[in-house]
Amino acid sequence: MACAYGPDEPATPDYMLACACARRRPPLPSPETVRRLLQTEKRFTNSSDVSKVADLYATFFGKVTYVDELVFKGLEWGDADVVELCEVLPRFAAVNTVLTFLGLWLNNIGDEGAEAIAEALKVNATLTKQNLEGNYNMGDAGKQAVRNAVKDRSGFVLEM
């Protein structure tokens, strides 16, 4: 997932296209949320397909919780997006997970999002590095909440 958006070379056509395509991509929803949305907001010709699609998503979701990096840079995410992401982050802290880096730089995260991140950091012991640089809506209170969440974690790298 860390390389999902193309080369990291600003100003090249490929990079600019990758950024445009990634912008406003929503956070990863939980399998329960997807099942609910499929049941209430989507229409299928065959109603039994709802369960099949929901089960396929749950399988996919189970596999992506085994990544070592989540990089969501420059997606224009605000507080609501980060709160939604933080609802599923505990699943990346389950047994046998390897998530060590969470990259959320160059978004629009403010203090509410920072508070959600701080709470998620408290339950995810596998994370060793986080990048929140370029979130200019984040004030001192949000930054301090994140710092406090990792202050006792030796070797934790926090970029803000």
PDB file of C-alpha atoms in Angstrom, residues 31 33-57:
ATOM      1  CA  PRO A  31     -16.665  -4.852   7.219  1.00  0.00           C
ATOM      2  CA  THR A  33     -20.042  -0.628   7.855  1.00  0.00           C
ATOM      3  CA  VAL A  34     -19.798  -2.077   4.345  1.00  0.00           C
ATOM      4  CA  ARG A  35     -22.425  -4.726   5.145  1.00  0.00           C
ATOM      5  CA  ARG A  36     -24.772  -2.063   6.525  1.00  0.00           C
ATOM      6  CA  LEU A  37     -24.269   0.182   3.487  1.00  0.00           C
ATOM      7  CA  LEU A  38     -24.858  -2.716   1.115  1.00  0.00           C
ATOM      8  CA  GLN A  39     -28.088  -3.577   2.917  1.00  0.00           C
ATOM      9  CA  THR A  40     -29.441  -0.044   3.210  1.00  0.00           C
ATOM     10  CA  GLU A  41     -28.026   2.054   0.370  1.00  0.00           C
ATOM     11  CA  LYS A  42     -27.255  -0.274  -2.524  1.00  0.00           C
ATOM     12  CA  ARG A  43     -29.626  -2.254  -4.696  1.00  0.00           C
ATOM     13  CA  PHE A  44     -28.825  -5.680  -6.093  1.00  0.00           C
ATOM     14  CA  THR A  45     -30.804  -7.625  -8.692  1.00  0.00           C
ATOM     15  CA  ASN A  46     -30.324 -10.722  -6.585  1.00  0.00           C
ATOM     16  CA  SER A  47     -30.635  -9.932  -2.870  1.00  0.00           C
ATOM     17  CA  SER A  48     -28.371 -12.859  -1.932  1.00  0.00           C
ATOM     18  CA  ASP A  49     -25.511 -10.961  -3.602  1.00  0.00           C
ATOM     19  CA  VAL A  50     -25.469  -8.507  -0.681  1.00  0.00           C
ATOM     20  CA  SER A  51     -24.142 -11.175   1.633  1.00  0.00           C
ATOM     21  CA  LYS A  52     -21.662 -12.447  -0.970  1.00  0.00           C
ATOM     22  CA  VAL A  53     -20.225  -8.979  -1.614  1.00  0.00           C
ATOM     23  CA  ALA A  54     -20.096  -8.207   2.114  1.00  0.00           C
ATOM     24  CA  ASP A  55     -18.256 -11.480   2.747  1.00  0.00           C
ATOM     25  CA  LEU A  56     -15.771 -10.726  -0.051  1.00  0.00           C
ATOM     26  CA  TYR A  57     -15.067  -7.310   1.460  1.00  0.00           C
TER      27      TYR A  57
END
